[in-house]
Short mmCIF file of N, CA, C and O in Angstrom, two decimals:
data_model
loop_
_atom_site.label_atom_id
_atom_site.label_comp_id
_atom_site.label_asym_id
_atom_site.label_seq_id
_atom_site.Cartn_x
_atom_site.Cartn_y
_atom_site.Cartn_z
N UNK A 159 -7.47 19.36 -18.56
CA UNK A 159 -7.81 18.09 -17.98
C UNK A 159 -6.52 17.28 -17.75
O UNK A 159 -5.83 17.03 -18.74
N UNK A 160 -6.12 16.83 -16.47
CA UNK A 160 -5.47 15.64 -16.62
C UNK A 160 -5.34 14.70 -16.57
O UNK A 160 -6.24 14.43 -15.78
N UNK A 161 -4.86 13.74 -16.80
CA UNK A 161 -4.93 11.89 -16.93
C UNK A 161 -3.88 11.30 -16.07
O UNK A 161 -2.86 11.84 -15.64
N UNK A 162 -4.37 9.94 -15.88
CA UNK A 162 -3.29 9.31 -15.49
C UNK A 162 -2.47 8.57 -16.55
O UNK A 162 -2.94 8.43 -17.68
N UNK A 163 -0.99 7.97 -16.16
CA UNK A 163 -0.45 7.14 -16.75
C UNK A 163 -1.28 5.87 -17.29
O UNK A 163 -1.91 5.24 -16.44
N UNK A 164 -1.32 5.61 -18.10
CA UNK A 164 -1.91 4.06 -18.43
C UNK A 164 -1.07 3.41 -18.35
O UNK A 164 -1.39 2.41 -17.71
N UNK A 165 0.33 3.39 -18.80
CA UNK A 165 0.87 1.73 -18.21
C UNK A 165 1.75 1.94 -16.74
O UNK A 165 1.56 3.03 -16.21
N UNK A 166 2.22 1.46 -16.39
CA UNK A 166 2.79 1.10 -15.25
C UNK A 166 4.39 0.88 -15.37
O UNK A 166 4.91 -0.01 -16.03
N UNK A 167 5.12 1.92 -14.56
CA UNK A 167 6.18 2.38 -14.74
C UNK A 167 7.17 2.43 -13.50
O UNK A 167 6.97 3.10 -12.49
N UNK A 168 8.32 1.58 -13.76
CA UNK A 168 9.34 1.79 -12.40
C UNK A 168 10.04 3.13 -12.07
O UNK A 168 10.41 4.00 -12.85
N UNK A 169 10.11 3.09 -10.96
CA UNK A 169 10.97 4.65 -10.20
C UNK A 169 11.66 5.30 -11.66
O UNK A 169 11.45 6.31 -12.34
N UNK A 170 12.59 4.17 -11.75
CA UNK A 170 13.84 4.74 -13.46
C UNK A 170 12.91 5.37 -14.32
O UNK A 170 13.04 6.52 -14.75
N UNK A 171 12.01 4.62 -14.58
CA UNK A 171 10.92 5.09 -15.83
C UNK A 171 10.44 6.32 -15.24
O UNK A 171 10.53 7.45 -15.73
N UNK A 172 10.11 6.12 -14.55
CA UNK A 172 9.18 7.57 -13.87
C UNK A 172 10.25 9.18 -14.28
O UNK A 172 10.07 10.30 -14.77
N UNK A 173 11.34 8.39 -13.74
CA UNK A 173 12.38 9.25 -13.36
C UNK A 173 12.36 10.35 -15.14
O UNK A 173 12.06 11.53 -15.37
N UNK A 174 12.83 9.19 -16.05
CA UNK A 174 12.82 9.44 -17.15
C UNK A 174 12.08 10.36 -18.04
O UNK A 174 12.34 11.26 -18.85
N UNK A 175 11.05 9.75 -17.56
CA UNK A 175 9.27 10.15 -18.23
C UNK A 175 9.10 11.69 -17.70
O UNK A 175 8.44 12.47 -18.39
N UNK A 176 9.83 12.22 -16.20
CA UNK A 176 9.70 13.43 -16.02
C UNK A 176 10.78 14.71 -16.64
O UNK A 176 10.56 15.89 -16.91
N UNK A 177 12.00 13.88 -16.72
CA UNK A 177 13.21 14.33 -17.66
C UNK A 177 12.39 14.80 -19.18
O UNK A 177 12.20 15.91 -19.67
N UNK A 178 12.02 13.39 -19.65
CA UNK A 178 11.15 13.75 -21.07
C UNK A 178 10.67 15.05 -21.22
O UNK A 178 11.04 16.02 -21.88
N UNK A 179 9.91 14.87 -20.58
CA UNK A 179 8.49 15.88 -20.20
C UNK A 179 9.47 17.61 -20.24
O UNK A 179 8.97 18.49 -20.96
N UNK A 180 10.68 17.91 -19.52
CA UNK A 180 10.81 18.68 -19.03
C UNK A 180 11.93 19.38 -20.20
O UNK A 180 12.27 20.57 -20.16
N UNK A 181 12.39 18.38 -21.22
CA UNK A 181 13.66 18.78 -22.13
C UNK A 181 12.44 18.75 -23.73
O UNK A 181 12.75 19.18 -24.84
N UNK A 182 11.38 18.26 -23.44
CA UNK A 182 10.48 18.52 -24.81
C UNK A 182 9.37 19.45 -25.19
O UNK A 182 8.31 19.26 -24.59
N UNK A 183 9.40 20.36 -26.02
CA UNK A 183 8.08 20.74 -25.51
C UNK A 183 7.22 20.35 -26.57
O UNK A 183 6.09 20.83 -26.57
N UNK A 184 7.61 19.40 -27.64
CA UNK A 184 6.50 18.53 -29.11
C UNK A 184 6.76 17.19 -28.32
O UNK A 184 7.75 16.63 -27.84
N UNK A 185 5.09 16.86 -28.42
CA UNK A 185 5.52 15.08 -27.87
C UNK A 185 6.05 14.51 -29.17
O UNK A 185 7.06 13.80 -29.12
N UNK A 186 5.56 14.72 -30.13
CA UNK A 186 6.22 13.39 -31.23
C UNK A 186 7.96 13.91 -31.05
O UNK A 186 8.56 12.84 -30.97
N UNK A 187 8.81 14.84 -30.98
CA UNK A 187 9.95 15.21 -31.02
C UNK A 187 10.41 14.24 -29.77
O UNK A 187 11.51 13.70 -29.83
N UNK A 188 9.58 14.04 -28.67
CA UNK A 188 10.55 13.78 -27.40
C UNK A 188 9.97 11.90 -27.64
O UNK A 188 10.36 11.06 -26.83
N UNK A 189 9.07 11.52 -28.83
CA UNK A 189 8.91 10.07 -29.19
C UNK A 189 9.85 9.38 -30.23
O UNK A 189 10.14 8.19 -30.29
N UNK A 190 10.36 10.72 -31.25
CA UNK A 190 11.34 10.76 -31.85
C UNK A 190 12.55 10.73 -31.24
O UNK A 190 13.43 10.11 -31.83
N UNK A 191 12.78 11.17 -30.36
CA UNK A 191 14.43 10.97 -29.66
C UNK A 191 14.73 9.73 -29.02
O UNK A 191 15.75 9.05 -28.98
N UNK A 192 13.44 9.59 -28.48
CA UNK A 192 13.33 8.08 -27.69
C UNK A 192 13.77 6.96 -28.49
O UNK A 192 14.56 6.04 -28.28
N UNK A 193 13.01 7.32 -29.54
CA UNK A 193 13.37 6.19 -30.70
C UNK A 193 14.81 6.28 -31.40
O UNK A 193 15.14 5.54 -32.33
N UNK A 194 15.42 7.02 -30.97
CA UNK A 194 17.16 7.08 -31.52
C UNK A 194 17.59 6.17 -30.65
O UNK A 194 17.44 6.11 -29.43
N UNK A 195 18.18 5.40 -31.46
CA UNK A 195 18.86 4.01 -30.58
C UNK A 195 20.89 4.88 -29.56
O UNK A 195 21.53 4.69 -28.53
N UNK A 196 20.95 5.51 -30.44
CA UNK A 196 21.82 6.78 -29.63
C UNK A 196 21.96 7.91 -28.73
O UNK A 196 22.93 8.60 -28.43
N UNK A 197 20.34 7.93 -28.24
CA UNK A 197 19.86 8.63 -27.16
C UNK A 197 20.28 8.09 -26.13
O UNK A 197 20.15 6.88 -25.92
N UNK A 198 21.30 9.51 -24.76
CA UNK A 198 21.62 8.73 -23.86
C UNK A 198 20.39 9.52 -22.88
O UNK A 198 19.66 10.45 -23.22
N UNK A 199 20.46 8.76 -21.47
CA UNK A 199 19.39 9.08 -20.68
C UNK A 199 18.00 8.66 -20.19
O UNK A 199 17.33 8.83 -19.17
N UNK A 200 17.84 7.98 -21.47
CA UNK A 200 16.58 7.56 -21.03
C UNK A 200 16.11 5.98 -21.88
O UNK A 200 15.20 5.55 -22.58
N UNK A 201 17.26 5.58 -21.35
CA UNK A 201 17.08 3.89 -21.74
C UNK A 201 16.02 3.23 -21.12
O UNK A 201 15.24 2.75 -21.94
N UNK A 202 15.69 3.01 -19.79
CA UNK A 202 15.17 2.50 -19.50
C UNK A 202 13.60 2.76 -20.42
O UNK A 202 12.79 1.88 -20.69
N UNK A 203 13.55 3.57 -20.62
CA UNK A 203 12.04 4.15 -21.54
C UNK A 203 12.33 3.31 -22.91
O UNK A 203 11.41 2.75 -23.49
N UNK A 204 13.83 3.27 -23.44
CA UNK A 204 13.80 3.15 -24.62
C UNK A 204 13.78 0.86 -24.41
O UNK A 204 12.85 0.35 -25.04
N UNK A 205 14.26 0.33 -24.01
CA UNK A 205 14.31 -0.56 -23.74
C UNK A 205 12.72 -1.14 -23.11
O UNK A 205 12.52 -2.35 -23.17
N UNK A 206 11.91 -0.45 -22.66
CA UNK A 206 10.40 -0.35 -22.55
C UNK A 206 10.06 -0.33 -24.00
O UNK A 206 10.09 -1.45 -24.52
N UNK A 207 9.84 0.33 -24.52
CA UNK A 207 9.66 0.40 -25.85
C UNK A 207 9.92 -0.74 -26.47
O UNK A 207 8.94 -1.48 -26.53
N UNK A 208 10.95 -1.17 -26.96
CA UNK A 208 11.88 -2.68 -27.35
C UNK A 208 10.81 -3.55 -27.28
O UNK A 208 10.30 -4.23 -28.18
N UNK A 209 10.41 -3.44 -25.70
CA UNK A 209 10.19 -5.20 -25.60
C UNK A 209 8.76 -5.11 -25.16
O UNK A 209 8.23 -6.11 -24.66
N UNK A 210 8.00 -3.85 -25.30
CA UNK A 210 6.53 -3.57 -25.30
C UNK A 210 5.71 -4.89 -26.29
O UNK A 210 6.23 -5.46 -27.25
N UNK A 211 4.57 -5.10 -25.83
CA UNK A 211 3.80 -5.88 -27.07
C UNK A 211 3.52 -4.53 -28.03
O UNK A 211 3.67 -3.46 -27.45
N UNK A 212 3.14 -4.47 -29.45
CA UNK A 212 2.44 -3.64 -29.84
C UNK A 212 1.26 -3.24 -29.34
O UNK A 212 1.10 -2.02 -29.35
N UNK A 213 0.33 -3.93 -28.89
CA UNK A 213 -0.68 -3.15 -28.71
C UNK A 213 -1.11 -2.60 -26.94
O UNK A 213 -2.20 -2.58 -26.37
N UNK A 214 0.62 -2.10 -26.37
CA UNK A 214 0.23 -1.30 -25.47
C UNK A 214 0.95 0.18 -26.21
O UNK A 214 0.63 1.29 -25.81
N UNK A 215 1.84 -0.02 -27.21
CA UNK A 215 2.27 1.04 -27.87
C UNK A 215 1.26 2.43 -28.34
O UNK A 215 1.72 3.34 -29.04
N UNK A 216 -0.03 2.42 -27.88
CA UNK A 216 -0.69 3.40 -28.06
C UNK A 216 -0.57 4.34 -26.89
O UNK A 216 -0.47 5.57 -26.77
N UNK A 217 -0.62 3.10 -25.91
CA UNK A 217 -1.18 3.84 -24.82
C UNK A 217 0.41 4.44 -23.84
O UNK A 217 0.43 5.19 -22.86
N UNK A 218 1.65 3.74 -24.60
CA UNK A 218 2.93 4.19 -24.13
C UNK A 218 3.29 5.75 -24.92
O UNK A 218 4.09 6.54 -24.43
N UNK A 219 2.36 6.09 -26.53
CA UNK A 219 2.71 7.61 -26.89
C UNK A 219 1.89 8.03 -26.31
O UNK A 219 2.10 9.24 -26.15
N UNK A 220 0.70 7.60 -25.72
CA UNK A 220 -0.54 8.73 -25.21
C UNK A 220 -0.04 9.02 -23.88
O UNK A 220 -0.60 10.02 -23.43
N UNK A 221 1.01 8.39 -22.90
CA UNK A 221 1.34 8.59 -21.72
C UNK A 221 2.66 9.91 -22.07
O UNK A 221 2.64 10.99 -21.49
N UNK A 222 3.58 9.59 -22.96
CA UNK A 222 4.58 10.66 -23.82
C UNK A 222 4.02 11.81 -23.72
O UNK A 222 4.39 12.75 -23.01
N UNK A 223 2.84 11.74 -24.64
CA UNK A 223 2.00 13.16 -24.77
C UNK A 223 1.70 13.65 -23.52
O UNK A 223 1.68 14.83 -23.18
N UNK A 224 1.45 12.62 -22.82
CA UNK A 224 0.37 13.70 -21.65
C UNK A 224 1.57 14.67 -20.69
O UNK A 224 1.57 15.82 -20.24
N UNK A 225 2.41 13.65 -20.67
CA UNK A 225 3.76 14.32 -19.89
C UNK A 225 4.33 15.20 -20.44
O UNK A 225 4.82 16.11 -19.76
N UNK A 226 4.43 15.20 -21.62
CA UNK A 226 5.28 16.38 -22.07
C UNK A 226 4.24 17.57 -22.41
O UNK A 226 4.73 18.69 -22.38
N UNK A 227 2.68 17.46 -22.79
CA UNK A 227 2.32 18.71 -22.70
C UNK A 227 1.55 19.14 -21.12
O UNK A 227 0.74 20.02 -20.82
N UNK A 228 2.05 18.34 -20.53
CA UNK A 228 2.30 18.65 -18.88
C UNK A 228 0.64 17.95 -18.00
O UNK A 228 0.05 18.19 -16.95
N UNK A 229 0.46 17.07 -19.13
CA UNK A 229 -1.42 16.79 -18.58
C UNK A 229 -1.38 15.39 -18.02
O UNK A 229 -2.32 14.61 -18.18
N UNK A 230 -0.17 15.06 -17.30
CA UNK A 230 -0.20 13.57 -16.74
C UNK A 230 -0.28 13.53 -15.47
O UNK A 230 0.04 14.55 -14.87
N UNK A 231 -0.58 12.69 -14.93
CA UNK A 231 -0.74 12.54 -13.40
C UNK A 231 0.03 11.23 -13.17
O UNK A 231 -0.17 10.05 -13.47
N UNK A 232 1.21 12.06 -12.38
CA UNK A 232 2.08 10.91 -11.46
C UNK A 232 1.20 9.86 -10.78
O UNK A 232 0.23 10.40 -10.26
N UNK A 233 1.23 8.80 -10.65
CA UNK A 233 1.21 7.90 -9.60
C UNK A 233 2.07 7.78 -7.87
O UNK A 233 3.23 7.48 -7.59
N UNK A 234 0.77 8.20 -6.90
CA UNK A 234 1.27 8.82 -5.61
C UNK A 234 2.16 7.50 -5.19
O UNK A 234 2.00 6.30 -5.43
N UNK A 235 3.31 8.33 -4.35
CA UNK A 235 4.10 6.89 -3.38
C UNK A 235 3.17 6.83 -2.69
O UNK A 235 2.43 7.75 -2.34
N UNK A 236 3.07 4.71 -2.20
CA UNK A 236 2.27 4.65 -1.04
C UNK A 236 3.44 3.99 -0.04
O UNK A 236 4.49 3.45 -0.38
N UNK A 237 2.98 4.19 1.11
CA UNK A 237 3.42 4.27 2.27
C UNK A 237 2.55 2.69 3.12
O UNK A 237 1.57 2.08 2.70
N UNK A 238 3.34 2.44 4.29
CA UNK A 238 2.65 1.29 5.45
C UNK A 238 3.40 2.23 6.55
O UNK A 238 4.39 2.92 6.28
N UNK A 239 2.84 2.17 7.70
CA UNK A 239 3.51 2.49 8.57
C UNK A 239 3.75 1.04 9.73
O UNK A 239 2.86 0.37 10.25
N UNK A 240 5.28 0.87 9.87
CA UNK A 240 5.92 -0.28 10.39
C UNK A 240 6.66 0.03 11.37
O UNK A 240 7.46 0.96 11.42
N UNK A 241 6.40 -0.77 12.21
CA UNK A 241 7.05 -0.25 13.67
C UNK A 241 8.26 -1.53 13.82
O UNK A 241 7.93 -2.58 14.39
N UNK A 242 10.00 -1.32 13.14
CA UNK A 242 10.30 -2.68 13.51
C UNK A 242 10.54 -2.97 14.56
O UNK A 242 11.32 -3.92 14.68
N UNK A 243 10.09 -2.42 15.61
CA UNK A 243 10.79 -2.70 16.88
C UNK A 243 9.65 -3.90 17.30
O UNK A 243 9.91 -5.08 17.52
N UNK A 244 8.58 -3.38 17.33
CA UNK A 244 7.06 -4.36 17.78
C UNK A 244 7.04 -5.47 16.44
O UNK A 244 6.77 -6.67 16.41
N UNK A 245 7.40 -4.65 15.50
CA UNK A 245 7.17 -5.58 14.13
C UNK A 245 5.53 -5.43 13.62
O UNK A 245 4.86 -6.18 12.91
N UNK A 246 5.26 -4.42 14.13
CA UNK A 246 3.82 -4.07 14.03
C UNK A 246 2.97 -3.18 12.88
O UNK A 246 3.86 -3.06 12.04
N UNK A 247 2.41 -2.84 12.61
CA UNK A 247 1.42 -1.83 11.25
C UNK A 247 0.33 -2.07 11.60
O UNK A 247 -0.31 -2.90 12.23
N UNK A 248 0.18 -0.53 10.66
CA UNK A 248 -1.41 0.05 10.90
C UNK A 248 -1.93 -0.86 9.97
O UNK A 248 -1.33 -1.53 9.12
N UNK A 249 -3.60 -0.77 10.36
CA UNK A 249 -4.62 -1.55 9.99
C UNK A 249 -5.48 -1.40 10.26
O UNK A 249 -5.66 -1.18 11.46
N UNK A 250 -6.75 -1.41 9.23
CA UNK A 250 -7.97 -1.02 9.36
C UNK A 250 -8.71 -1.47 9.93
O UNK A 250 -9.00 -2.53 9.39
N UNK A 251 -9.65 -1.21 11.36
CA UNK A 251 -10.12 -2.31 11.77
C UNK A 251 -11.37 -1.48 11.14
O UNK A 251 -11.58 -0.27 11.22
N UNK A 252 -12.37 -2.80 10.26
CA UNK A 252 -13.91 -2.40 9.94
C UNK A 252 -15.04 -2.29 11.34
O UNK A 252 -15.92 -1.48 11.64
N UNK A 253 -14.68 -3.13 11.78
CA UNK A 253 -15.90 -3.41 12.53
C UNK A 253 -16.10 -1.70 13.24
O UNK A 253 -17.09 -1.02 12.95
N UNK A 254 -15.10 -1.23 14.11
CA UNK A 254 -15.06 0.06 14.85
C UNK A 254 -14.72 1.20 13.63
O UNK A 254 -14.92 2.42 13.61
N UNK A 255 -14.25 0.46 12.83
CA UNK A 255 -14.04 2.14 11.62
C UNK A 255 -12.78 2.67 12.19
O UNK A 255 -13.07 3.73 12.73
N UNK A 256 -11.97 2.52 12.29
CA UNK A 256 -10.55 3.01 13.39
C UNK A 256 -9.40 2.24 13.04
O UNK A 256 -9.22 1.02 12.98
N UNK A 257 -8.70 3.19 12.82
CA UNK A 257 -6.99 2.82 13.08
C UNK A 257 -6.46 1.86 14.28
O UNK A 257 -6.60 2.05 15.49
N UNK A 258 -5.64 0.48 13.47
CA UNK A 258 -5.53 0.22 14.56
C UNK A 258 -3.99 -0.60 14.69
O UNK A 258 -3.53 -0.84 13.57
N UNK A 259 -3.05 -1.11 15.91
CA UNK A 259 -1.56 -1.39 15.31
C UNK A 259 -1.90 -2.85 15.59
O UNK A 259 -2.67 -3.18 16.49
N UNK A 260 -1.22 -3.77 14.72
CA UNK A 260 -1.28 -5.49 15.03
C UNK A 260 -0.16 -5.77 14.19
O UNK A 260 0.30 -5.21 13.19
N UNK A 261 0.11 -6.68 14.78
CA UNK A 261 1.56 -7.84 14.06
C UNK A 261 1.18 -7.71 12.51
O UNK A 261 0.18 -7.66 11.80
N UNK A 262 2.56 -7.68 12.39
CA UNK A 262 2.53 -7.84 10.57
C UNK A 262 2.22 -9.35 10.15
O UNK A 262 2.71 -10.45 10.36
N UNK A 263 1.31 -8.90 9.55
CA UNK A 263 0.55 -10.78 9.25
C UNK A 263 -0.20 -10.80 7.67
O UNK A 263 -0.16 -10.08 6.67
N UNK A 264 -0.65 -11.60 7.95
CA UNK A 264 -1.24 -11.81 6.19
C UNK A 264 -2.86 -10.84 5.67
O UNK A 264 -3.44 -10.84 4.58
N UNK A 265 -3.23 -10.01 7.13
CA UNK A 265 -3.46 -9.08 6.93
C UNK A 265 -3.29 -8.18 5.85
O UNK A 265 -2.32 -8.54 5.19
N UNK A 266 -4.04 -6.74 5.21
CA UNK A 266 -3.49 -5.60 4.51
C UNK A 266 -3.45 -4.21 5.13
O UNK A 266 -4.37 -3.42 5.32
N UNK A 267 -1.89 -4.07 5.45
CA UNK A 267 -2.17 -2.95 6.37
C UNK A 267 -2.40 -1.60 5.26
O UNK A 267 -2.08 -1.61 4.07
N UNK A 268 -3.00 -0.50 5.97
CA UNK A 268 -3.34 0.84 5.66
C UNK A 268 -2.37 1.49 4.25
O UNK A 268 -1.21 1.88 4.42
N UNK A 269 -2.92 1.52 3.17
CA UNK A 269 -1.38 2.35 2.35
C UNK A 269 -1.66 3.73 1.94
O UNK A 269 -2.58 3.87 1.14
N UNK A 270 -1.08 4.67 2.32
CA UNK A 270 -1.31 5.57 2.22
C UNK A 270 -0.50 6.64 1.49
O UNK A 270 0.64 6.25 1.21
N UNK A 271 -0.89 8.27 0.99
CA UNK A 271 0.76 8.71 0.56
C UNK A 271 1.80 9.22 2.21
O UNK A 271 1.37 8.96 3.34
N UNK A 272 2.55 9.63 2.07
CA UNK A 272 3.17 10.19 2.87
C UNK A 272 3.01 11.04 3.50
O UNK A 272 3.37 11.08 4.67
N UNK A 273 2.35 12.02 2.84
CA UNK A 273 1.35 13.77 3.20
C UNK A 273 0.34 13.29 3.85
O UNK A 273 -0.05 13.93 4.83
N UNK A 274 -0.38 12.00 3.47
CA UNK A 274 -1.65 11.55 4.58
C UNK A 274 -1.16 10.90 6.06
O UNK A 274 -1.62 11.18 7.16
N UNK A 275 -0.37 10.22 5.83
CA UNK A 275 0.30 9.76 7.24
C UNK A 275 0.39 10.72 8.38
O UNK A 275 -0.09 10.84 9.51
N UNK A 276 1.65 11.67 7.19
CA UNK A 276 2.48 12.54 8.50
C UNK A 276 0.92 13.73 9.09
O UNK A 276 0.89 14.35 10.15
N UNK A 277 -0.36 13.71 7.84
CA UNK A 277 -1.22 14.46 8.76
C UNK A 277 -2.30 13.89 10.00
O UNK A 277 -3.07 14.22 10.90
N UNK A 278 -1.69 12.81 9.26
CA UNK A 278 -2.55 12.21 10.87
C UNK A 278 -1.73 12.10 12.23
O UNK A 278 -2.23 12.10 13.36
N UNK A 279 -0.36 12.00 11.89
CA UNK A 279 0.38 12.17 13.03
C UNK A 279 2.01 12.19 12.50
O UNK A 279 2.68 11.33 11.94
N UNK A 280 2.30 13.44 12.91
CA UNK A 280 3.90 13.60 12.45
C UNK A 280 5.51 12.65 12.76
O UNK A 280 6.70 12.82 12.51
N UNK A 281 4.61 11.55 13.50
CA UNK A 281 5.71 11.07 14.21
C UNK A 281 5.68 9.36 13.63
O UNK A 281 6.15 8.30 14.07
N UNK A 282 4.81 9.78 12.34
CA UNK A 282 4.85 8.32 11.59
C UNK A 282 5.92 8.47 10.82
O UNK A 282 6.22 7.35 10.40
N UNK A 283 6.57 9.17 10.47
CA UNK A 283 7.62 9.41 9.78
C UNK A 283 9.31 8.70 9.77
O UNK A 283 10.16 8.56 8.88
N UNK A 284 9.28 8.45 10.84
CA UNK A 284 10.79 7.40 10.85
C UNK A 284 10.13 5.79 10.63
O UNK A 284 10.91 4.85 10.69
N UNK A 285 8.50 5.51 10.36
CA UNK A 285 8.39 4.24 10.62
C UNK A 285 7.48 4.58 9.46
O UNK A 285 6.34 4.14 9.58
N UNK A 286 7.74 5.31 8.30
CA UNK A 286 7.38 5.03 6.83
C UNK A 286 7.67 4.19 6.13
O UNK A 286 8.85 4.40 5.86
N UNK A 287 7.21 2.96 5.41
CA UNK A 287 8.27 2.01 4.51
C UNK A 287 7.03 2.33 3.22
O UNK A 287 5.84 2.60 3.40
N UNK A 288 7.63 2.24 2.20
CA UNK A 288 7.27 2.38 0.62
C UNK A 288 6.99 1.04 0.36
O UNK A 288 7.74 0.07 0.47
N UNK A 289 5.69 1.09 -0.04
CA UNK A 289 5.31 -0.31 -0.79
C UNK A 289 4.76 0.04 -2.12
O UNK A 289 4.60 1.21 -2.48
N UNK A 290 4.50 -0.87 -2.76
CA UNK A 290 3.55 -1.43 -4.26
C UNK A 290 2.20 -0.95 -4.10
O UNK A 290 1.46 -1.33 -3.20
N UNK A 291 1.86 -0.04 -5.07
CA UNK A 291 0.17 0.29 -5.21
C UNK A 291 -0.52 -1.26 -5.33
O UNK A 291 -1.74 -1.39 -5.45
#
């Protein structure tokens, strides 16, 4: 079975969390190293840790575990597709059910991963920008 992350983790962290995963094969060993204030590599995890409240500290070894005995599920990049030339993005229109392009506005355009874009059309690809789940 696999899980997702429970807390919420920047690129660095991510970065880290897959390093972890890949140099441990006991989670408490790779929770133990973390916790060496002389561990280089994976500060940003360890400085997470630091300044965590306690009571997300469960759910920061249960994310440890899942990664290192390989049962975690990344969080997908999402994608907008932005045209800066028009200044334009996709957007859902409800009413027709259809894709559709309009000014970037206070609107929410379409977010998608990257693999869904480029299969709807390969030529979304120079007008990919990475946003926030």
């Amino acid at each position: 079975m696999k899980y997702k992350l429970k807390l919420n983790y920047t690129e660095g962290e991510l970065k880290e969390l897959k390093e972890l995963g890949k140099a441990y094969d006991s989670p408490i060993h790779a929770i133990g190293k973390l916790l060496m204030p002389e561990t280089h590599g994976i500060g940003s995890l360890q400085a997470k840790y630091m300044t965590m409240e306690h009571t997300k500290e469960f759910d920061f070894m249960a994310d440890i575990n899942n990664v290192v005995m390989g049962t975690a599920v990344f969080p997908n990049k999402l994608y907008i597709v932005h045209d800066t030339n028009t200044n334009s993005v996709i957007y859902h229109d409800d009413i027709n059910n259809k894709l559709i392009w309009a000014p970037l506005c206070f609107y929410r355009p379409v977010k998608n991963t990257k693999e869904e874009w480029l299969s709807i059309n390969p030529a979304y690809e120079p007008m990919l920008e990475r946003v926030e789940d």
